[in-house]
Short mmCIF file of N, CA and C in Angstrom, two decimals:
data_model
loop_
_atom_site.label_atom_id
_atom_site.label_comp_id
_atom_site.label_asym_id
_atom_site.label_seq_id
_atom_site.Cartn_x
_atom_site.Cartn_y
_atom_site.Cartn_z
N UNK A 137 165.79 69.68 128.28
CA UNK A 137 165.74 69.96 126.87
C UNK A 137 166.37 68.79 126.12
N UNK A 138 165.81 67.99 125.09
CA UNK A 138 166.22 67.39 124.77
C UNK A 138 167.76 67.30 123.49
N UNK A 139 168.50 66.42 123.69
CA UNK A 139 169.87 66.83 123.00
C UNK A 139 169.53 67.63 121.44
N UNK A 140 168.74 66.97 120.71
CA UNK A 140 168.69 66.79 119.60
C UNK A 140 167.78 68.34 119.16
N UNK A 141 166.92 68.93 119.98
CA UNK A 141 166.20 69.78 119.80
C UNK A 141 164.88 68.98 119.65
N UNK A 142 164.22 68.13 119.33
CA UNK A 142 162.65 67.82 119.06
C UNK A 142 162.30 67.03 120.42
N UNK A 143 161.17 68.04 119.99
CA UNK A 143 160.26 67.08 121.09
C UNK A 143 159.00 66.70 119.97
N UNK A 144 158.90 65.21 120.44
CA UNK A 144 158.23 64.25 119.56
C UNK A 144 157.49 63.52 121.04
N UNK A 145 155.81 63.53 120.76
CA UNK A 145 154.65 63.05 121.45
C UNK A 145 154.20 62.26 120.76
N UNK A 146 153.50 60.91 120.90
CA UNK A 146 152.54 60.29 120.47
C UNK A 146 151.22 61.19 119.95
N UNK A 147 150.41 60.11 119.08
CA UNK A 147 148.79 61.13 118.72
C UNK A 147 148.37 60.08 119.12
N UNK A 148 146.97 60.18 119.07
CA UNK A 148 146.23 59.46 119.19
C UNK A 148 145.05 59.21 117.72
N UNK A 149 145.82 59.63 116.46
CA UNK A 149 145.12 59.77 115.54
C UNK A 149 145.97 59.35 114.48
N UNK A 150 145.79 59.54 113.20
CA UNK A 150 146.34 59.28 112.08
C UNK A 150 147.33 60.45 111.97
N UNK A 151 147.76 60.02 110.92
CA UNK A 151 149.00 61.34 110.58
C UNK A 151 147.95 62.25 110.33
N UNK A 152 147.07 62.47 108.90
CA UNK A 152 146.23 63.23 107.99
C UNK A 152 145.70 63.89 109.30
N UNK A 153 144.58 63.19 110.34
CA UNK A 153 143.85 63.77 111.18
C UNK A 153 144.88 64.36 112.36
N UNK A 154 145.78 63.98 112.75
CA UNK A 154 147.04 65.03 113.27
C UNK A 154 147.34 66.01 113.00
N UNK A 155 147.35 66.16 111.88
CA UNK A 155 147.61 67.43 110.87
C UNK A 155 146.51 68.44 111.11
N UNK A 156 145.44 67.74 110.53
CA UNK A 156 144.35 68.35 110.37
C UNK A 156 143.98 69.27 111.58
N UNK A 157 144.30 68.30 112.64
CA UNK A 157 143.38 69.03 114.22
C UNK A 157 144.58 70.28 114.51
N UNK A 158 145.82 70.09 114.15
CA UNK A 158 146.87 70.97 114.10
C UNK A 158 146.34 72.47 113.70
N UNK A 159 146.00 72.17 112.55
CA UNK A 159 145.77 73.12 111.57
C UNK A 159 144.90 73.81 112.04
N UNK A 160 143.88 72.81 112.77
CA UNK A 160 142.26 73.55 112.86
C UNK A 160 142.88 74.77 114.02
N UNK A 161 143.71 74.07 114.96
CA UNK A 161 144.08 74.88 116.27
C UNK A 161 144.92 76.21 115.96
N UNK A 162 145.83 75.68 114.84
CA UNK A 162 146.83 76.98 114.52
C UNK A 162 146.09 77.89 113.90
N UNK A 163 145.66 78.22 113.38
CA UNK A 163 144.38 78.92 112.26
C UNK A 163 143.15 79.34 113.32
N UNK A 164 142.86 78.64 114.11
CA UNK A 164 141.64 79.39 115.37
C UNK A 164 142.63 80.19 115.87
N UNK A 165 143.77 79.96 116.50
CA UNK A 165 144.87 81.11 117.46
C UNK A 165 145.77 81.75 116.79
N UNK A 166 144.85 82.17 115.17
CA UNK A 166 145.61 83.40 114.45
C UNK A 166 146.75 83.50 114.00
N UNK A 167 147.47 81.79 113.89
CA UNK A 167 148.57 81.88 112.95
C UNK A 167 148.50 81.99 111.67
N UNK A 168 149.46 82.15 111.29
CA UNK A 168 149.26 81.81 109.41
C UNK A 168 150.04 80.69 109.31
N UNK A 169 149.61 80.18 108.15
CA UNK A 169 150.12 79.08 108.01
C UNK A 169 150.83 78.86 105.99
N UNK A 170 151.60 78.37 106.34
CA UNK A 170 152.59 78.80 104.67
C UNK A 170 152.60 77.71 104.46
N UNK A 171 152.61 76.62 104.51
CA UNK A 171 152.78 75.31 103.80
C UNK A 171 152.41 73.77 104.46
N UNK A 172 151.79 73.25 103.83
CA UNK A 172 151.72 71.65 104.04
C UNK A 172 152.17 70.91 103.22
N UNK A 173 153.13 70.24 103.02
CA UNK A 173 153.80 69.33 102.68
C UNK A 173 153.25 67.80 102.94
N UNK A 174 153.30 67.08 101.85
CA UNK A 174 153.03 65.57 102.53
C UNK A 174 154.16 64.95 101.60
N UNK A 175 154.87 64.51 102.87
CA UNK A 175 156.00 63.91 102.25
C UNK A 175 155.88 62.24 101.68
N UNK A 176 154.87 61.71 102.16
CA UNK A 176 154.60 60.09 101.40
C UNK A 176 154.38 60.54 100.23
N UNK A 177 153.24 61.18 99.62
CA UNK A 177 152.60 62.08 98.39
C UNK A 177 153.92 62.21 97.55
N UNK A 178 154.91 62.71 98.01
CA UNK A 178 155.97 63.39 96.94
C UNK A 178 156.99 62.11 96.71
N UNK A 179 156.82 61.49 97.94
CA UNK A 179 157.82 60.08 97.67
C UNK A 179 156.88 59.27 96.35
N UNK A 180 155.66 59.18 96.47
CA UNK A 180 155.30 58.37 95.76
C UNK A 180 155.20 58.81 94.23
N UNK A 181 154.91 60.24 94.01
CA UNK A 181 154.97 60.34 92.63
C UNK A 181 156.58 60.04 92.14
N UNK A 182 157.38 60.05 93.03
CA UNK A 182 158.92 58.99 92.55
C UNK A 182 159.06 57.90 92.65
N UNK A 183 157.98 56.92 92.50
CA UNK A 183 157.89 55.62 92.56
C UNK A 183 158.62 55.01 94.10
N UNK A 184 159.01 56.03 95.19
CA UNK A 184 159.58 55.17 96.48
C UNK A 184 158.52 55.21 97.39
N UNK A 185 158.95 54.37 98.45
CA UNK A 185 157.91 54.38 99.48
C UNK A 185 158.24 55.11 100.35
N UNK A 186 157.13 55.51 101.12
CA UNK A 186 157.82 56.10 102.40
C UNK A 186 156.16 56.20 103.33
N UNK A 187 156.06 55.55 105.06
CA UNK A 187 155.13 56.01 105.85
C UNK A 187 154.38 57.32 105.51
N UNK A 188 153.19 57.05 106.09
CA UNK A 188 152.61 58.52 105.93
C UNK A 188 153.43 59.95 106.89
N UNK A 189 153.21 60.77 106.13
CA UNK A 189 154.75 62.00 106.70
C UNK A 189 154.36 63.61 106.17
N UNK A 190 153.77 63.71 107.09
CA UNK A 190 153.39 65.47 106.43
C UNK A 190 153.58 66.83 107.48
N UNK A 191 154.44 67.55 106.89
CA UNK A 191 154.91 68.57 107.87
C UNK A 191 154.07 69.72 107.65
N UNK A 192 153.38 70.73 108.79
CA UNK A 192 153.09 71.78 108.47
C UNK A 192 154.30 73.05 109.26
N UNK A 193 153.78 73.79 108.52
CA UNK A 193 154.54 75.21 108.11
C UNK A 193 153.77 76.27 108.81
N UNK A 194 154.22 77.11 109.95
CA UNK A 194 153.23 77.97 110.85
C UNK A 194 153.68 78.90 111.62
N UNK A 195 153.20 80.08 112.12
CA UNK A 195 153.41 81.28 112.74
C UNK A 195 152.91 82.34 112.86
N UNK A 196 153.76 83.26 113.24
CA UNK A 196 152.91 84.41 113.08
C UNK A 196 154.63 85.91 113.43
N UNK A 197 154.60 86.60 112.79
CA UNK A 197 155.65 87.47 112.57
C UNK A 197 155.80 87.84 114.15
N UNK A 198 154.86 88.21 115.25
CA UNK A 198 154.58 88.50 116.22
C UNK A 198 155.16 87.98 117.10
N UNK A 199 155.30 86.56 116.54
CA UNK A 199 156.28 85.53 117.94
C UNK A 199 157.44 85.55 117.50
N UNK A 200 157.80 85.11 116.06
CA UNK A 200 158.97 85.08 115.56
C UNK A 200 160.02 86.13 115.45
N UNK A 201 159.44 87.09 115.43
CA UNK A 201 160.17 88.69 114.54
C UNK A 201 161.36 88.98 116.21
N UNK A 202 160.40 89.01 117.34
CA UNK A 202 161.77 89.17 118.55
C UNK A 202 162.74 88.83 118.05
N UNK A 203 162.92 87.00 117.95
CA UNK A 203 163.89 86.27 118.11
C UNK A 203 164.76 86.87 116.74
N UNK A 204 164.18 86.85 116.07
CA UNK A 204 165.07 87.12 114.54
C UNK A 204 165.30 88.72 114.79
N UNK A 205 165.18 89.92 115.28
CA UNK A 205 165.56 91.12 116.00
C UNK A 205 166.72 90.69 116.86
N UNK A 206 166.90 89.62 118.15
CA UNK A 206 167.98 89.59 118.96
C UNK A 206 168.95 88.81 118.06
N UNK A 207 168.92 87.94 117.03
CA UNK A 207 169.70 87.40 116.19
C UNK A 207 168.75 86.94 115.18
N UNK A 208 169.19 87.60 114.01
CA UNK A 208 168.94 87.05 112.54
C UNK A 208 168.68 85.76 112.25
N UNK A 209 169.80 84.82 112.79
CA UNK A 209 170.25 83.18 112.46
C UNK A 209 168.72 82.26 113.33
N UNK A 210 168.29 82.91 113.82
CA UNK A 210 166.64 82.14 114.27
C UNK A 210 166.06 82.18 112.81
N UNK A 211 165.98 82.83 112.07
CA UNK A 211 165.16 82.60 110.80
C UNK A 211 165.54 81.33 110.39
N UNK A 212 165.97 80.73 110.19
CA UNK A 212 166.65 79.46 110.02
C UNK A 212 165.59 78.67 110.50
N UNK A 213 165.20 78.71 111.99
CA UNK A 213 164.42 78.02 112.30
C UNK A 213 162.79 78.13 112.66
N UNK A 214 162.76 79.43 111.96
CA UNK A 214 161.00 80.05 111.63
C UNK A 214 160.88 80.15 110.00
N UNK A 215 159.36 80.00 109.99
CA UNK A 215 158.59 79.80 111.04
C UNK A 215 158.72 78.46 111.50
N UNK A 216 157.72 78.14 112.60
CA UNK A 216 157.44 76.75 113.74
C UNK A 216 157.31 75.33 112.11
N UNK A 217 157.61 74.83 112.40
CA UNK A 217 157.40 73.29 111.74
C UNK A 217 157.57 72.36 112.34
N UNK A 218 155.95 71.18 112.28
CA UNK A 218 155.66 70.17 113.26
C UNK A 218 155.55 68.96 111.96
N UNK A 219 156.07 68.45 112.53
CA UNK A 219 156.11 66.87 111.37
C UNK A 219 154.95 65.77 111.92
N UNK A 220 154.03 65.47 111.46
CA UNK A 220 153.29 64.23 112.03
C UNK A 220 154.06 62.89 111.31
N UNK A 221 154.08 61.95 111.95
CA UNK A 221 154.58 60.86 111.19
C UNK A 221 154.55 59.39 111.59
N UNK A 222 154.22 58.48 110.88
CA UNK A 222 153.86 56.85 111.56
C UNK A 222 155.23 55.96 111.20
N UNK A 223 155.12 55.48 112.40
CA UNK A 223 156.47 54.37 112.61
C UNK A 223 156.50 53.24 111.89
N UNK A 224 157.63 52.78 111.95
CA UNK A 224 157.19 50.99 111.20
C UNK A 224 155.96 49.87 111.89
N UNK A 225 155.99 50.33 113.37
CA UNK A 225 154.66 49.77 114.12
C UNK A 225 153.20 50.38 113.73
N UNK A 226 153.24 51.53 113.34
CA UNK A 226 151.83 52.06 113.21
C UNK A 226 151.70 52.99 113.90
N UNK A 227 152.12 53.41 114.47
CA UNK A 227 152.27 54.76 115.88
C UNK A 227 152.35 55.87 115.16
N UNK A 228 151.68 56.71 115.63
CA UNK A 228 151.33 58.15 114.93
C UNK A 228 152.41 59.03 115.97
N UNK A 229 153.03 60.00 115.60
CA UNK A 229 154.00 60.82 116.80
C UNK A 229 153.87 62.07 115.88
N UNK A 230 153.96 62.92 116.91
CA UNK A 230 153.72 64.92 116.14
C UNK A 230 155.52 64.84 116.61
N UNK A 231 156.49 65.86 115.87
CA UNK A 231 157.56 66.34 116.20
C UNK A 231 157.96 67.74 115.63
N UNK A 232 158.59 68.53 116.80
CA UNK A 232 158.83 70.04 116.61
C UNK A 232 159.51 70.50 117.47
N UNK A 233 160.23 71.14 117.13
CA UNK A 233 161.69 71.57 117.48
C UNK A 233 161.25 72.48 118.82
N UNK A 234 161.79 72.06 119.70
CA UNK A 234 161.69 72.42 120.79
C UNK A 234 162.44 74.78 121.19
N UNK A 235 161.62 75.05 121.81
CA UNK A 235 161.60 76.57 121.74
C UNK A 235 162.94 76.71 122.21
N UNK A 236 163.30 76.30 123.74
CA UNK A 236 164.25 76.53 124.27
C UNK A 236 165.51 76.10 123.73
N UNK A 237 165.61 75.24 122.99
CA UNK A 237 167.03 74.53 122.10
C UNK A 237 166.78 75.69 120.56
N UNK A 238 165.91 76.34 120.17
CA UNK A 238 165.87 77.27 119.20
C UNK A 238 167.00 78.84 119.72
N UNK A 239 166.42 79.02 120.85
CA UNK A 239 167.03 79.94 121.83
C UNK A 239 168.64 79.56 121.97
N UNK A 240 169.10 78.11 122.61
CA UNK A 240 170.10 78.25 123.24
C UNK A 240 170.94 78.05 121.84
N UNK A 241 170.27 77.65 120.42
CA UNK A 241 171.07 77.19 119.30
C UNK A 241 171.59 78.63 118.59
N UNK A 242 170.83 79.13 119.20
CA UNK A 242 171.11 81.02 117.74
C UNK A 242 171.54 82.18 119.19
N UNK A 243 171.57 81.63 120.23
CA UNK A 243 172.46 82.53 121.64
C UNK A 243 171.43 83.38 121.68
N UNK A 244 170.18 82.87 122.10
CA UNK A 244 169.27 84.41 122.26
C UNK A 244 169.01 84.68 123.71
N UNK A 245 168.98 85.67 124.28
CA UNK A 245 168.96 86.06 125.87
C UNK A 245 167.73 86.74 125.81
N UNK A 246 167.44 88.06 127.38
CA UNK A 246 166.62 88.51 127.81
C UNK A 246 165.25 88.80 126.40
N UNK A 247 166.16 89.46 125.84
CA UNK A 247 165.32 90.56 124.88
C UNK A 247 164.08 89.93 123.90
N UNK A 248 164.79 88.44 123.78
CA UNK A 248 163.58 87.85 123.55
C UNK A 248 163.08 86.38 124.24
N UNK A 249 163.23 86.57 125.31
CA UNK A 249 162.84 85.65 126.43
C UNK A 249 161.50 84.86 126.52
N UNK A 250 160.91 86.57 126.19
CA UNK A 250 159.36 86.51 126.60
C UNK A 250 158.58 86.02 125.08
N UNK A 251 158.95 85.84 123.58
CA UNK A 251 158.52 85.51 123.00
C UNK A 251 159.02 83.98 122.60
N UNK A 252 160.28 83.57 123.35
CA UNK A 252 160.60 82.18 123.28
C UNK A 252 159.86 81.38 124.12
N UNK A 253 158.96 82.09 125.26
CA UNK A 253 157.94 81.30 126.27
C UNK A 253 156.90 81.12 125.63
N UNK A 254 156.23 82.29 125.18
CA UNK A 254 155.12 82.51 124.48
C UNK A 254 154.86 80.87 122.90
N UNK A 255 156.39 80.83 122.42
CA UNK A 255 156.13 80.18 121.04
C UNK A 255 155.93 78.25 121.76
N UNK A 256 156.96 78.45 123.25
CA UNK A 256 157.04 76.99 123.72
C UNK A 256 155.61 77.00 124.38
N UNK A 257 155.43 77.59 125.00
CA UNK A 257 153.58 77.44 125.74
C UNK A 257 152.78 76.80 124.73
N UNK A 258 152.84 77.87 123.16
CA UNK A 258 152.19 77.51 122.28
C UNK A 258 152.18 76.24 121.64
N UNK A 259 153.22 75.61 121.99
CA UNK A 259 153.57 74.58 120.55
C UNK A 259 153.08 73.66 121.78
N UNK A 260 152.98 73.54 122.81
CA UNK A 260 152.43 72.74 123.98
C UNK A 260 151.13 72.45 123.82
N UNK A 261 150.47 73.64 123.84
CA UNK A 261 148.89 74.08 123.71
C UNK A 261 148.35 73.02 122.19
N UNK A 262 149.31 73.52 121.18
CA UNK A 262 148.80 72.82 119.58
C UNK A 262 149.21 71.85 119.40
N UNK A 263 150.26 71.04 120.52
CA UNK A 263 150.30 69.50 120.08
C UNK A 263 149.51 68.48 121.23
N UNK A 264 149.53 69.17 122.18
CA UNK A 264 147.81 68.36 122.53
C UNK A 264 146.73 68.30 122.06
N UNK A 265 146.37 69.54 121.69
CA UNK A 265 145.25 69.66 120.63
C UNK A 265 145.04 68.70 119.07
N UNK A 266 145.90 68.11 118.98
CA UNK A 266 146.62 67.86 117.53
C UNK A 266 146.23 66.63 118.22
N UNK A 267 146.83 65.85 119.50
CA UNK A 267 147.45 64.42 119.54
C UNK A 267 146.74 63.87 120.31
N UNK A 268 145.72 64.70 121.30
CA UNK A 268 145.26 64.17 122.58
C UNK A 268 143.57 64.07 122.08
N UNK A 269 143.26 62.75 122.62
CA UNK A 269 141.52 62.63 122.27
C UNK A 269 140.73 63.41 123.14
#
C-alpha cells in the first residue's frame, strides 16, 4: 500500500480522453457520477496556469454506505475521486486513493471488508479501462 494513499498509473491518452473513457466505464457499471471538475479551466478563468487537470467525482451508495455504517469518518473520503493529470514532460497519469489506505485511515475491519474489495477491484477494473489502449 502505498505511504501516501494514491495509486497513480500512467494513460496512454490525454487527460480529456482519460476522463472521458473513465466516465464511459463508470456510467456502463452503474455508478453515478456527481461531478467533473477541470481544474486547468478554473485556473485559467484566474488568469494562472496550470497542466491539463480534471478530477471526476463517482460511486454508488452500495459500495460506499458499508464503510460509512462501520465508521462515519470514510465519508470524508466518498465518494471515489480519480484525478487525470499531465506532467511537466507530457505524461498523462490517472490518480486515486487507494481502497485499502481508505480502510486502514478511518480503522474499518470485518464488517466492511467485503465492500472495501469490491470498491479496490473496481477502481482497478476503471483505471485500465481509462489508461490502457
Amino acid at each position: 500500500m502505498p505511504d501516501d494513499g494514491l495509486i497513480t498509473v500512467a494513460s496512454s491518452f490525454s487527460v480529456r480522453e482519460t476522463v472521458e473513457r473513465l466516465l464511459t466505464f463508470v456510467t456502463s457499471h452503474g455508478l453515478l457520477v456527481f461531478a467533473r471538475i477541470d481544474h486547468a479551466d478554473g485556473a485559467a478563468k484566474v488568469g494562472l496556469p496550470l497542466r491539463p487537470t480534471e478530477l471526476l467525482i463517482f460511486g454508488h451508495p452500495k459500495g460506499g454506505t458499508p464503510l460509512m455504517q462501520e465508521r462515519q469518518t470514510a465519508g470524508i473520503d466518498l465518494p471515489i475521486k480519480a484525478l487525470a493529470w499531465e506532467d511537466a514532460d507530457g505524461k498523462v497519469w490517472l490518480s486515486y486513493s487507494d481502497a485499502a489506505w481508505i480502510a486502514e485511515r478511518h480503522g474499518l475491519g470485518p464488517a466492511s471488508a467485503q465492500a472495501v474489495k469490491a470498491i479496490a477491484d473496481g477502481l482497478v477494473a476503471a483505471a485500465k479501462a481509462a489508461t490502457v489502449a
